[in-house]
Coordinates of C-alpha atoms and ligand atoms in Angstrom, one line a residue:
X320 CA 104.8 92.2 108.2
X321 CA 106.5 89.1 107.3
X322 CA 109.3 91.3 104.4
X323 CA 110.6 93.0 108.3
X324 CA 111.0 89.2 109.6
X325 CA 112.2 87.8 106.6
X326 CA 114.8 90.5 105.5
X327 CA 112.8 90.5 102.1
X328 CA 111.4 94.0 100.3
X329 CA 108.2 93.0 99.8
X330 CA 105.7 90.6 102.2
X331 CA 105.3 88.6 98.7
X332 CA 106.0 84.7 98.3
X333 CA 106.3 83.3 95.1
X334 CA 105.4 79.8 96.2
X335 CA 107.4 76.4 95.3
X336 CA 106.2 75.1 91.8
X337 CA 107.5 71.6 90.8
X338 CA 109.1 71.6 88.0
X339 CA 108.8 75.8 87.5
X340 CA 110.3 77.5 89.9
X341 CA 114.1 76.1 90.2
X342 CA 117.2 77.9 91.3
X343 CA 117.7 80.5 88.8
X344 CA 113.5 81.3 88.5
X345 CA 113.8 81.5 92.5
X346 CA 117.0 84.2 92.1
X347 CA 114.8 86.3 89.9
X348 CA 111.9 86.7 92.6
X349 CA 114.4 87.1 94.9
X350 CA 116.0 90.0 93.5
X351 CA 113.2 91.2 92.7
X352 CA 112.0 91.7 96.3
X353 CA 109.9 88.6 96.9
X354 CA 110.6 85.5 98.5
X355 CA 111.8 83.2 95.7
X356 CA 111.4 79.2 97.1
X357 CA 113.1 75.8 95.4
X358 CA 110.6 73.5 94.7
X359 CA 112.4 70.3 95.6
X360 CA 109.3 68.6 94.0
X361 CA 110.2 64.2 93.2
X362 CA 113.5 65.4 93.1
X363 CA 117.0 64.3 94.9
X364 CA 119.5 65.5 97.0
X365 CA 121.8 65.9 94.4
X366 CA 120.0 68.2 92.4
X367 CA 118.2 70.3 94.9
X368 CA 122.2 71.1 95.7
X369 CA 122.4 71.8 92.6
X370 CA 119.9 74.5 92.2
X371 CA 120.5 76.3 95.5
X372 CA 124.3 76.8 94.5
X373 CA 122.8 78.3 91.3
X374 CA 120.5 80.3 93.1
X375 CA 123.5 81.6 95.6
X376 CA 125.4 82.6 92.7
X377 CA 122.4 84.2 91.5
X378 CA 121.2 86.4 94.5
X379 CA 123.3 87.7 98.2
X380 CA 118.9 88.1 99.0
X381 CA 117.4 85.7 101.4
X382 CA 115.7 82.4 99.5
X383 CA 113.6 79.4 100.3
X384 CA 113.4 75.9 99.2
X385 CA 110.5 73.4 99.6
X386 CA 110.2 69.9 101.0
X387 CA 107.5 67.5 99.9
X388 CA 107.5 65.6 103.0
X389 CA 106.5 62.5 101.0
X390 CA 109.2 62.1 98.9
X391 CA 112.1 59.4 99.6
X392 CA 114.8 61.6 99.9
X393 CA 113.5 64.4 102.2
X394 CA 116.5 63.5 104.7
X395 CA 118.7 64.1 102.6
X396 CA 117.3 66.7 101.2
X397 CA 117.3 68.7 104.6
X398 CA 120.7 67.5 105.3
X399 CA 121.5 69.3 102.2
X400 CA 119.9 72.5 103.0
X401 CA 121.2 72.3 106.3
X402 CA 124.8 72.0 104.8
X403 CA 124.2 74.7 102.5
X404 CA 122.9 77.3 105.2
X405 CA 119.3 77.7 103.2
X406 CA 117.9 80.3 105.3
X407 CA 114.0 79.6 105.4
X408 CA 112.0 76.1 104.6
X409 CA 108.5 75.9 103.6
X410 CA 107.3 72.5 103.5
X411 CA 104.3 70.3 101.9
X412 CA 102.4 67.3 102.0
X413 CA 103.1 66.0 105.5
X414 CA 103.9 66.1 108.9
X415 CA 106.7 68.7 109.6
X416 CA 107.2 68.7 112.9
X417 CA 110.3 66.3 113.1
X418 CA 112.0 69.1 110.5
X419 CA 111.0 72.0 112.4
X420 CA 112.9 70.8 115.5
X421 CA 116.2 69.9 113.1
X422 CA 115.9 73.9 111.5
X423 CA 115.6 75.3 114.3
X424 CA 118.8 74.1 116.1
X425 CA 120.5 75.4 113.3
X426 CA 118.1 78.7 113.0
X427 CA 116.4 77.7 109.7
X428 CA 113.3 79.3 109.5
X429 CA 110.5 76.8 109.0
X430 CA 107.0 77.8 107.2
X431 CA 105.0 74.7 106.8
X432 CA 102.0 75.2 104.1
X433 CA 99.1 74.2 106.3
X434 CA 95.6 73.0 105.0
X435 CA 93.3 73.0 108.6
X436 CA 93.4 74.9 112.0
X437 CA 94.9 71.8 113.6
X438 CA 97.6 71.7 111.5
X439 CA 98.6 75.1 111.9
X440 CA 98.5 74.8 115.9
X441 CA 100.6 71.6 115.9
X442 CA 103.0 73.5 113.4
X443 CA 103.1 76.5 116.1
X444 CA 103.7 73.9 118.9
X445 CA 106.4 71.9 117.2
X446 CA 108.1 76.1 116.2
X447 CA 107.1 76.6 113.2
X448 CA 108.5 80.5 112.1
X449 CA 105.3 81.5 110.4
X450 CA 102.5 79.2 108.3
X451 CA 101.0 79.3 104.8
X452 CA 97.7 78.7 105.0
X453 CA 96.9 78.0 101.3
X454 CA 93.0 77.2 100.1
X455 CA 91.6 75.6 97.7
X456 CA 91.5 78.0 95.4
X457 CA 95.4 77.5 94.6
X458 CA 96.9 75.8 91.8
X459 CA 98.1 72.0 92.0
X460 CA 97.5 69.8 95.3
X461 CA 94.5 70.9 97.3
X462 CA 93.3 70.9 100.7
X463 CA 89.3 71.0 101.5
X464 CA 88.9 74.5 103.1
X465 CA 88.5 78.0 101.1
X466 CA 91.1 80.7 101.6
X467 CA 88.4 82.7 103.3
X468 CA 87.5 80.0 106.0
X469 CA 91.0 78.7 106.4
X470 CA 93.0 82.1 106.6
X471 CA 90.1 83.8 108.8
X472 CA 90.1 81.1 111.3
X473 CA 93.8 80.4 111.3
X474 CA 94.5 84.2 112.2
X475 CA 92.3 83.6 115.3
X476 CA 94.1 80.8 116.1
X477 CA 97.6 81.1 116.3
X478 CA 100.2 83.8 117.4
X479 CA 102.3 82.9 114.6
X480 CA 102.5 84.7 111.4
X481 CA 100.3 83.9 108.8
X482 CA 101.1 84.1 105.4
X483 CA 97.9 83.7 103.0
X484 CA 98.1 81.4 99.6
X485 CA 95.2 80.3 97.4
X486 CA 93.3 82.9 94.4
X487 CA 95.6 86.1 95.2
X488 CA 96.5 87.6 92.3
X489 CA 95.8 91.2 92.4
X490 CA 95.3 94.4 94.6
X491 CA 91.5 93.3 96.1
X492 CA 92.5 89.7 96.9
X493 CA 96.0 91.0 98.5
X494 CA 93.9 93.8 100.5
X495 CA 91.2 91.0 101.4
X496 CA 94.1 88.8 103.0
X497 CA 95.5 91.8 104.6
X498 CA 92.2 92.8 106.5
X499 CA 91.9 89.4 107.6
X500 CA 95.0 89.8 109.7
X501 CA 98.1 88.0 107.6
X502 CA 101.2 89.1 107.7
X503 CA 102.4 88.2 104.0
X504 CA 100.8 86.4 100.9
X505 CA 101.9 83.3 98.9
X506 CA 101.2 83.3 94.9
X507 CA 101.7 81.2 92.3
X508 CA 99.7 81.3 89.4
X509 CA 100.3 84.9 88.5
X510 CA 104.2 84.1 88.1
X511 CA 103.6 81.2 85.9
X512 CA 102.3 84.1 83.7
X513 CA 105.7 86.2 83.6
X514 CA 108.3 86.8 80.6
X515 CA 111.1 84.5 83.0
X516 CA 109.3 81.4 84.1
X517 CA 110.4 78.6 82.0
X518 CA 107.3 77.3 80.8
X519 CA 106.1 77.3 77.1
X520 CA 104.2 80.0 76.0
X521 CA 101.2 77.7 75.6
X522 CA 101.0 77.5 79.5
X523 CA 101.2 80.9 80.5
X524 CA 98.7 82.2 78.0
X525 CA 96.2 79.7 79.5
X526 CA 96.8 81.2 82.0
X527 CA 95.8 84.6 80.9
X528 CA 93.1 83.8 78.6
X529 CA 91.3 81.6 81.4
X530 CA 87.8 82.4 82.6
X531 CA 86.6 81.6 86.7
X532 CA 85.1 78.3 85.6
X533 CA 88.0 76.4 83.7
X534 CA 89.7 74.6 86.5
X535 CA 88.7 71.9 87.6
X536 CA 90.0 69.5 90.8
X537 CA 90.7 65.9 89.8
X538 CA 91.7 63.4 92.6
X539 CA 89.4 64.0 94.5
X540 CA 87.6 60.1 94.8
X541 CA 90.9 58.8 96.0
X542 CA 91.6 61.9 98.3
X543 CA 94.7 63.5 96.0
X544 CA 92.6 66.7 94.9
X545 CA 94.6 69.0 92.4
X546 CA 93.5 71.9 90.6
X547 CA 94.2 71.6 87.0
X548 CA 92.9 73.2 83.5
X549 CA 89.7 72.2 82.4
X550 CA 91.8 70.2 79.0
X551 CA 90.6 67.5 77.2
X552 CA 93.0 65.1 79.9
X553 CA 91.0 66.8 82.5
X554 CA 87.9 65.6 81.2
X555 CA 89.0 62.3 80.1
X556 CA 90.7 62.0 83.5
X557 CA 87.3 62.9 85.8
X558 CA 85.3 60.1 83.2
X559 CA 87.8 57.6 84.4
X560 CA 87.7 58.2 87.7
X561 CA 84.1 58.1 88.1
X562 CA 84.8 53.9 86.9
X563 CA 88.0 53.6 88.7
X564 CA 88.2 51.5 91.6
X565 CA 91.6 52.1 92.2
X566 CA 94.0 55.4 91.7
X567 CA 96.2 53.2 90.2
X568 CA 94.3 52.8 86.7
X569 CA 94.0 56.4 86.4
X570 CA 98.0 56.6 86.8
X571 CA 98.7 56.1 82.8
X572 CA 96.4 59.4 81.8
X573 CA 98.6 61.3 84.3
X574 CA 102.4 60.1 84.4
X575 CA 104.6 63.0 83.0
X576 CA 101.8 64.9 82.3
X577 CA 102.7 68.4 84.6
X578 CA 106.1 67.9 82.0
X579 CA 103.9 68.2 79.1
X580 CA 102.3 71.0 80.4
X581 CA 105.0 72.5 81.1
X582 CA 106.3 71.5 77.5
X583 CA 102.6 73.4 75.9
X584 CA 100.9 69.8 74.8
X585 CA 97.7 71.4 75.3
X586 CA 95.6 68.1 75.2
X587 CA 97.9 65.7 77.2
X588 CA 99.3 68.3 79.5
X589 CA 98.5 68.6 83.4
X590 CA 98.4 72.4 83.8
X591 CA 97.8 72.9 87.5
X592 CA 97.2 76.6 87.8
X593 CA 94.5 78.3 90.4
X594 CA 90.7 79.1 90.0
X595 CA 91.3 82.9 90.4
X596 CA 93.5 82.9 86.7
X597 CA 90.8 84.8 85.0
X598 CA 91.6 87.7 86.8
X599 CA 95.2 87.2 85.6
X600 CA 95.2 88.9 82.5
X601 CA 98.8 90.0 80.9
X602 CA 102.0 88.3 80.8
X603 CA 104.5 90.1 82.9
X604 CA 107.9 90.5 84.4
X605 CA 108.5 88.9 87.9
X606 CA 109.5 92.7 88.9
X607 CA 106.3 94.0 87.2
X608 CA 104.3 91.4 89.1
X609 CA 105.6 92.2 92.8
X610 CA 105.1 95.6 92.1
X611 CA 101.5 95.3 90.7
X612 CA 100.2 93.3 93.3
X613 CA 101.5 96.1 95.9
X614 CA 100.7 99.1 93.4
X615 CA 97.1 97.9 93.0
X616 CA 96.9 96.8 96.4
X617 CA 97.6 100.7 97.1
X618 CA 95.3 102.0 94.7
X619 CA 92.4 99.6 95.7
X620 CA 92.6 100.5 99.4
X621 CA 89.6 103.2 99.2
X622 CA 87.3 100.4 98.5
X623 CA 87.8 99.1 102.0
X624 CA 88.1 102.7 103.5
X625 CA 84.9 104.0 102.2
X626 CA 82.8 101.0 102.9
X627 CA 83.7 101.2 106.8
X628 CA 83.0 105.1 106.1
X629 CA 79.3 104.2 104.9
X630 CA 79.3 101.3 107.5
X631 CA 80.1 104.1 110.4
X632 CA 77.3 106.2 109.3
X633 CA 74.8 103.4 110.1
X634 CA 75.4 103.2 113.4
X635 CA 75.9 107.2 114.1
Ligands
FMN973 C1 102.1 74.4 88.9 C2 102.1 74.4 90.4 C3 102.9 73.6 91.1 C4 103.0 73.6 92.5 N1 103.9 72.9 93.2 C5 104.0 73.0 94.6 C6 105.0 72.3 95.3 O1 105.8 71.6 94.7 N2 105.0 72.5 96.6 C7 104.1 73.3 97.3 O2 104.2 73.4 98.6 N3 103.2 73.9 96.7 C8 103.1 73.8 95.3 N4 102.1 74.6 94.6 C9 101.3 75.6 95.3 C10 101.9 77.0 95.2 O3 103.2 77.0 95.9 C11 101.0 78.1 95.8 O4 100.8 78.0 97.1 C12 99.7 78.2 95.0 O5 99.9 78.1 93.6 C13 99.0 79.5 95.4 O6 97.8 79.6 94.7 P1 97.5 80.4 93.4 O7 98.1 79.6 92.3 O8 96.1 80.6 93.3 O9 98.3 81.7 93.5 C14 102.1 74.5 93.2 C15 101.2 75.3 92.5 C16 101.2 75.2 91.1 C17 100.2 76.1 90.3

């Protein structure tokens, strides 16, 4: 599993959240036993830096950052990581085959977050370390394949870890990933809902109150799906875009508005969370969350085991 690759406790990600999960939230997943990862997000050098000395100082475990590969300062934001020694880089939006060639001379382990078979094959050509394939069911941007379809074929297609991102969030989805064939998961939701994240309160109990039907994907007329609370922006925002003829109109209803989430402004706010938060249902510690998902996981298994038990006896 990928925690014996990765030098990590457990095979548990807690994937890059812009704007959540910065240097110190990534140390506290870290020691912890999980993978903690820097979202660089829209930010610069300077401050991704910034956060991956704090998270140093923070943790001796191993640690990730992320690069949007569409923002203007991803060179020098891999220069940076570079010069600090980060040891493993997951990447989004974007072609990272260019950066998987510069990590790899300096033994950087790249994990691009892949939304299609083809992307994951290219990643695997260009030497990409392992891939996240992450489906539509996750919280923020979106790709157009389920985690079912997307992890199951993947698996098939690569010989390449696979880590599994997208509605995980307890023991049956973690063991449903496992028996496809992955060799880790990627979460993000269910660590918005801990005592350490540094959201308001507002956010995370959205989180935990929410039901299977209230997200919804905005975006998706101009091809920028994202998975966001079913708010009164939401709504507003999917009226709009039905009219819209360009992306650009529907850019006032949304600038700053992932801050405001983040800030509890319940009606303005952009709370991108994923469709599987209803089964998210208590606040927790980061600790308590790692070892949940691998507790329940545990206690789950004989769900699996008995069904192949009854399935054996059909064909006795
Ligand atoms: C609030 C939020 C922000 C996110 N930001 C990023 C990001 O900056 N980069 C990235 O690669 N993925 C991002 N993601 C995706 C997560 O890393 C993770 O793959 C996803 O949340 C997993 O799905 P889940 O929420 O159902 O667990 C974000 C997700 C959320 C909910």
């Amino acid at each position: 599993m990928i925690n014996n690759l990765l030098g990590i406790k457990y095979p548990i990600f807690c994937g890059a959240m812009a704007n959540i999960t910065d240097g110190n939230f990534a140390s506290i997943v870290s020691n912890a036993g999980g993978l903690g990862i820097i979202a660089s997000g829209a930010n610069d050098s300077n401050w991704v830096r910034e956060q991956i000395r704090i998270c140093k100082s923070k943790t001796d475990r191993p640690f990730g950052v992320n690069l949007m590969l569409l923002s203007p300062y991803t060179d020098d934001i891999a220069k940076v990581i570079i010069e600090e020694g980060v040891p493993i880089v997951t990447t989004g939006a974007g072609s990272p085959n260019k950066y998987i060639k510069l990590f790899n001379e300096y033994n950087i382990k790249t994990i691009p977050v892949v939304g299609s078979v083809a992307f994951a094959i290219r990643a695997e050509r260009a030497g990409a370390f392992a891939v996240i394939a992450e489906g539509l069911e996750s919280g923020g941007h979106i790709g157009e394949e389920t985690t079912l379809v997307l992890v199951s074929e993947i698996v098939k297609s690569v010989n390449i870890p696979v880590i599994a991102a997208g509605g995980i969030v307890d023991g049956i989805t973690f063991n449903s990933m496992l028996s496809l064939g992955v060799s880790g998961i990627q979460c993000g939701s269910i660590f918005i809902a801990t005592k350490e994240a540094p959201v308001s309160d507002v956010y995370k109990n959205i989180i935990v109150e929410s039901r299977d039907i209230d997200t919804i994907v905005t975006g998706r007329k101009f091809s920028t799906p994202v998975r966001i609370y079913k708010n009164e922006l939401a709504r507003n925002y999917i009226e709009l875009e039905s009219k819209a003829s360009d992306r650009l109109e529907l850019e006032k209803l949304t600038i700053g508005s992932h801050r405001k989430a983040i800030d509890g402004d319940i009606k303005s706010g952009s709370f991108m969370m994923g469709q599987n938060s209803g089964l998210i249902t208590q606040i927790r510690t980061v600790k308590e969350v790692l070892e949940f998902l691998v507790n329940d996981a545990i206690k789950e298994k004989d769900k699996l085991f008995n069904s192949i038990e009854e399935l054996k006896k059909l064909i006795k």
